[in-house]
Short mmCIF file of C-alpha atoms in Angstrom, two decimals:
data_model
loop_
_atom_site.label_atom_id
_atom_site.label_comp_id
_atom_site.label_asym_id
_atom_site.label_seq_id
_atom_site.Cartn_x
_atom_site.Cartn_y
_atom_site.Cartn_z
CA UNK A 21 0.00 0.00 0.00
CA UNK A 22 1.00 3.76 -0.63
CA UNK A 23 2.16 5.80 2.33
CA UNK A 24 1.71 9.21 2.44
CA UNK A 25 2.86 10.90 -0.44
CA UNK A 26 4.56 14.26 -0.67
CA UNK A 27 6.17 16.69 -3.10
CA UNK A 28 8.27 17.87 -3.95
CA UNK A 29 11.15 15.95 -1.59
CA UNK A 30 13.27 19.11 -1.57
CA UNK A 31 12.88 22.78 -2.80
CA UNK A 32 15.39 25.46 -2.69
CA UNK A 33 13.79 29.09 -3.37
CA UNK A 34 14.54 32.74 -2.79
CA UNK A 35 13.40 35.09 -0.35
CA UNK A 36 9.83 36.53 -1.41
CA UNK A 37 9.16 33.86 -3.70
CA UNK A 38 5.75 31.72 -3.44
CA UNK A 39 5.92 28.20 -1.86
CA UNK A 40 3.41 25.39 -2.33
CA UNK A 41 3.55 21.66 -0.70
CA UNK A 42 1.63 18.82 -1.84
CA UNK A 43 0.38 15.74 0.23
CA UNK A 44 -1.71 12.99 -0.54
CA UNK A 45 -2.72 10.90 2.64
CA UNK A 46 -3.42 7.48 2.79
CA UNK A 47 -6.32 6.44 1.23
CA UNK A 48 -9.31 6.39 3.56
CA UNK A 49 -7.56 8.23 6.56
CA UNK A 50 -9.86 10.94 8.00
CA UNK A 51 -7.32 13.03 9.07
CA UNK A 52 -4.39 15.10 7.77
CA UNK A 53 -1.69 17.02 9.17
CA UNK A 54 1.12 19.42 8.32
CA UNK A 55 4.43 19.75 10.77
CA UNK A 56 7.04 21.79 10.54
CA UNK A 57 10.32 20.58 12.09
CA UNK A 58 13.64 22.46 12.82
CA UNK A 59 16.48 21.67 14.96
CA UNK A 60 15.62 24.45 17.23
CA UNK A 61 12.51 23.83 17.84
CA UNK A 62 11.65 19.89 16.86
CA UNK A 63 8.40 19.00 15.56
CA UNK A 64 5.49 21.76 14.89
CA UNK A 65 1.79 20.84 14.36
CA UNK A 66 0.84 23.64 12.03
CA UNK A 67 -2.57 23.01 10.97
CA UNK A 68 -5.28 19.55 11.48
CA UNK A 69 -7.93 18.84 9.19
CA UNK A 70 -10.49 16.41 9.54
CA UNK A 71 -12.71 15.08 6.67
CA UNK A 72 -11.14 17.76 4.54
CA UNK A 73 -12.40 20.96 7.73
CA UNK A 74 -9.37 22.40 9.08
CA UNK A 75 -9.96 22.02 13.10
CA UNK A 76 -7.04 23.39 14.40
CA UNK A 77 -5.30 25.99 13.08
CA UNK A 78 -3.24 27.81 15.34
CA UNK A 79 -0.11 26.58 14.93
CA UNK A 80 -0.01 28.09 11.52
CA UNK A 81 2.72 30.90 12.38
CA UNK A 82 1.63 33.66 10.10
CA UNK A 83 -1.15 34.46 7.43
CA UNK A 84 1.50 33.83 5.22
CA UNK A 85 0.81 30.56 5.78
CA UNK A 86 -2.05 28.67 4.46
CA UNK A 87 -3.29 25.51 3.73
CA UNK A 88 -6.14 23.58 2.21
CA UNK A 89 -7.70 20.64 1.51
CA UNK A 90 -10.17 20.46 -0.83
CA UNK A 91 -10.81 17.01 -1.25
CA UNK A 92 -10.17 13.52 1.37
CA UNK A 93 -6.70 13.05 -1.27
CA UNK A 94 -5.08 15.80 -1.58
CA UNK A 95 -3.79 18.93 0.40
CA UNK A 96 -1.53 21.81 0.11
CA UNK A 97 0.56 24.09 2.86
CA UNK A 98 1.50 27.39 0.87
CA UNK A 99 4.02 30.08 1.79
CA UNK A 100 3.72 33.41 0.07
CA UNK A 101 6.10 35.03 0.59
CA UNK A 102 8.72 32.93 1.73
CA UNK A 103 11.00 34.46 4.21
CA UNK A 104 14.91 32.57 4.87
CA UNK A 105 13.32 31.42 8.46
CA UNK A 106 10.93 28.82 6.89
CA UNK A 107 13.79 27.10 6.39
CA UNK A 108 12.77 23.50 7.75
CA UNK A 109 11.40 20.11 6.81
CA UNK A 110 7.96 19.99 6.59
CA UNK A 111 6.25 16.79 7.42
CA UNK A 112 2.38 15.76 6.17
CA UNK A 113 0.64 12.52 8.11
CA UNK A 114 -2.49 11.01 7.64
CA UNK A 115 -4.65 9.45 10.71
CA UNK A 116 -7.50 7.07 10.29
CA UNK A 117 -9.13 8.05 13.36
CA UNK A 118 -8.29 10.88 14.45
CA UNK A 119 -5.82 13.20 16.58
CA UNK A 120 -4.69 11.13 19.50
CA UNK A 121 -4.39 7.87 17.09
CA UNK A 122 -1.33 7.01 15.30
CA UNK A 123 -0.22 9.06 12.86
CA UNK A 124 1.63 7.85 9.77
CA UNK A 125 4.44 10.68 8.34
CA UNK A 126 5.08 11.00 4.70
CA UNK A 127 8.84 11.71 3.77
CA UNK A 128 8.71 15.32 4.14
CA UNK A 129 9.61 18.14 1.96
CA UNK A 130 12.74 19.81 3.18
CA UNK A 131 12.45 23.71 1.98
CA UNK A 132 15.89 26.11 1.66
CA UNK A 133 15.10 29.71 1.38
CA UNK A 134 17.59 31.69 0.19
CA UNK B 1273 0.67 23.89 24.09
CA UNK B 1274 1.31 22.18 27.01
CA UNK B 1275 5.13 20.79 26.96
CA UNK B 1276 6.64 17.22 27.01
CA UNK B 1277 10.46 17.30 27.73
CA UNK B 1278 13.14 14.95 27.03
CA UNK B 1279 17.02 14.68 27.06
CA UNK B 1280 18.31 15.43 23.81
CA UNK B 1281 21.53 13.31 24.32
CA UNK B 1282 23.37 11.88 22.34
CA UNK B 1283 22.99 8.98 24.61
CA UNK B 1284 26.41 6.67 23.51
CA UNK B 1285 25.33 3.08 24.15
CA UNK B 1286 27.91 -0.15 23.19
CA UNK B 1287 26.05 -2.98 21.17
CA UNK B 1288 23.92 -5.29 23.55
CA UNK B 1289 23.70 -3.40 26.05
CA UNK B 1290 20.21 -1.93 27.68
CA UNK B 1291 19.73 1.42 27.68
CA UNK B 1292 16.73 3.67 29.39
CA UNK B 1293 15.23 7.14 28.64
CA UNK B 1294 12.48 8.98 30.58
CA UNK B 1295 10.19 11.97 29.40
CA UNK B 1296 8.31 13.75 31.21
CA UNK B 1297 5.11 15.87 30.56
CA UNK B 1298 3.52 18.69 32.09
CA UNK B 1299 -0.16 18.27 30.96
CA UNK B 1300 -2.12 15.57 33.81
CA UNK B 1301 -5.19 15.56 31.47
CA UNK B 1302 -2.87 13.61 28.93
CA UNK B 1303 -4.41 10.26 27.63
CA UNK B 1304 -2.63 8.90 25.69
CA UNK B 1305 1.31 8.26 25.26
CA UNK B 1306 3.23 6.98 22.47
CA UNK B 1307 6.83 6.69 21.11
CA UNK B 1308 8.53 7.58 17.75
CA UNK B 1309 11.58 6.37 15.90
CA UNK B 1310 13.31 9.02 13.41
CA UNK B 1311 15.99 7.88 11.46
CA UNK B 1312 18.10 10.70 10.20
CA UNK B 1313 16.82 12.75 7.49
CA UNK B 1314 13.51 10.46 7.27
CA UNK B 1315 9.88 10.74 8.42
CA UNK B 1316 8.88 9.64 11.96
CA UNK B 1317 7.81 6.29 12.66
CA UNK B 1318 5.63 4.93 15.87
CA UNK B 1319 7.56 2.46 17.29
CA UNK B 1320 4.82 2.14 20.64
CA UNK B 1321 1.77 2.76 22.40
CA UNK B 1322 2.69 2.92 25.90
CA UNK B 1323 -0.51 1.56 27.89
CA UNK B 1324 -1.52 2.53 31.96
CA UNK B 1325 0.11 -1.36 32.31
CA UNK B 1326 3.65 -0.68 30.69
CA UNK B 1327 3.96 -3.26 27.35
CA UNK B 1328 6.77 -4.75 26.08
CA UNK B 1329 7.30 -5.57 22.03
CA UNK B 1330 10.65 -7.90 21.91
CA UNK B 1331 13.44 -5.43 23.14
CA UNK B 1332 11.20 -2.81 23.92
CA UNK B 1333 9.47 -2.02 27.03
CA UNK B 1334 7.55 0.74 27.33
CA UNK B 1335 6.23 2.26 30.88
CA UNK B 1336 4.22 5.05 32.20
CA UNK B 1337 3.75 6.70 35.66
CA UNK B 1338 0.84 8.96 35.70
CA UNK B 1339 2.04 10.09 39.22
CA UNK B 1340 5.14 11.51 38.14
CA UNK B 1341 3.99 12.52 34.73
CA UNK B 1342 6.33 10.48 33.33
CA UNK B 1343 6.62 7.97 30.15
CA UNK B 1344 10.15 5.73 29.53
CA UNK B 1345 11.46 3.61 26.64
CA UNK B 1346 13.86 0.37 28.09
CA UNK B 1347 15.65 -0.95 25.07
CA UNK B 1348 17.53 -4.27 25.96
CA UNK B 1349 20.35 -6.39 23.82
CA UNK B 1350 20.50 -2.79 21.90
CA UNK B 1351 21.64 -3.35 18.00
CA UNK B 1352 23.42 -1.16 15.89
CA UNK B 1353 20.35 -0.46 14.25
CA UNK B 1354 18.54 1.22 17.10
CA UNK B 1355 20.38 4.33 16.44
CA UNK B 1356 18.08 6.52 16.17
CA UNK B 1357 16.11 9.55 17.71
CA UNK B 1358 13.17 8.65 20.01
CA UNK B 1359 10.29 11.27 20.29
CA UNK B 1360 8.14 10.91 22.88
CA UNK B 1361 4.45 11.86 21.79
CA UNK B 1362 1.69 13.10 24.12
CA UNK B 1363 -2.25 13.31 23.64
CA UNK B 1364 -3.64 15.71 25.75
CA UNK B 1365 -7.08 15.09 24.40
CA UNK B 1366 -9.00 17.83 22.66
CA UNK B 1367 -7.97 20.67 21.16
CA UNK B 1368 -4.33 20.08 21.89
CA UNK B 1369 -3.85 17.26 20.33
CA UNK B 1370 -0.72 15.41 19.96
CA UNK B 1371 2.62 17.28 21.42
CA UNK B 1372 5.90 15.80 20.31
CA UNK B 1373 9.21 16.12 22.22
CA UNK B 1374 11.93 17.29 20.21
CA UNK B 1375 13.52 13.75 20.81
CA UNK B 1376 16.45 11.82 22.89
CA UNK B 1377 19.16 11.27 20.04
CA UNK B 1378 20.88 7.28 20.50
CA UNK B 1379 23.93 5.92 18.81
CA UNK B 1380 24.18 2.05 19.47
CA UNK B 1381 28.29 1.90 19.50
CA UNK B 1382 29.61 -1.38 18.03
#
């Protein structure tokens, strides 16, 4: 079976520039999450949704984050504009439950911003 | 959020020997308790549940002490392989969810 699928695995952009992750959960999980995770400060929840509703938000560090997921396969995190300090590895996981049930990571997208 | 603290490490361990790490959590509503594996540069993995009645899966024991708000990983007859970071993961329930600890970093020495 597929795991959780992201792209792309690694992106490298300049300061200013717009940002946009892609996940794809596993099929028939419920529930989707995006983490950001940084030596400094380990693993982030950013946003939660459940059957496609974001639920929990604020973890989502500025409005120029935002994410979406506009149908049970697919969701995106975008950054606009990127600033160097997003620099991090951004994880997407899928539940099948919900949030205190296991959660199964996708390989992350690691982001550079320049 | 509510934290959950660990030691960072690195905790240097020779092959076969048993090693133990605690973490500790500040939130007493928490319900639920698990631990991670992340291999370096890759996606975290659930390695446990950790149950009210401690559980053990082959090497791995897992306990938890509501009392002292604390969870702990016992690895015995460690292999090279278990190098790794551990992340300790609590559910407070709710709106806050699952909080990760920012992980206790092993290297299994041959």
């Amino acid at each position: 079976d597929a795991g959780v699928i992201q792209s792309p695995r690694h992106e490298v952009t300049e300061m200013g520039q717009e940002v946009t992750l892609r996940c794809k959960p596993i099929s028939g999980h419920n529930s989707l999450f995006w983490y950001r995770q940084t030596m400094m400060r380990g693993l982030e929840l950013l946003i939660y949704f459940n059957n496609n509703v974001p639920i929990d938000d604020s973890g989502m560090p500025e409005d120029r984050f935002s994410a979406k997921m506009p149908n049970a396969s697919f969701s995106t995190l975008k950054i606009q504009p990127s600033e160097p300090r997003d620099s991090a590895v951004y994880f997407c996981a899928s539940s099948l439950v919900g949030y205190g049930y296991e959660q199964y990571f996708g390989p992350g997208t690691r982001l550079t911003v320049t | 959020r509510k934290e959950v603290e660990q030691d960072p490490g690195p905790f240097n361990v020779p092959e076969g020997a048993t090693v133990a790490f605690n973490c500790t959590y500040s939130n007493s509503a928490s319900q639920s308790f698990f631990w991670y594996r992340q291999d370096c540069r890759k996606e975290p993995k659930l390695l446990m549940s950790v149950y009210s009645s401690g559980n053990e899966d082959g090497r791995f024991t897992a306990q938890l002490n509501r009392a002292s708000q604390y969870i702990s990983l016992l690895i015995r007859d460690s292999k090279l392989s278990d190098s790794a970071t551990y992340l300790c993961v609590v559910n407070a329930g709710g709106a806050d969810g699952l909080t990760f600890g920012k992980g206790t970093h092993l290297i299994i020495q041959p």
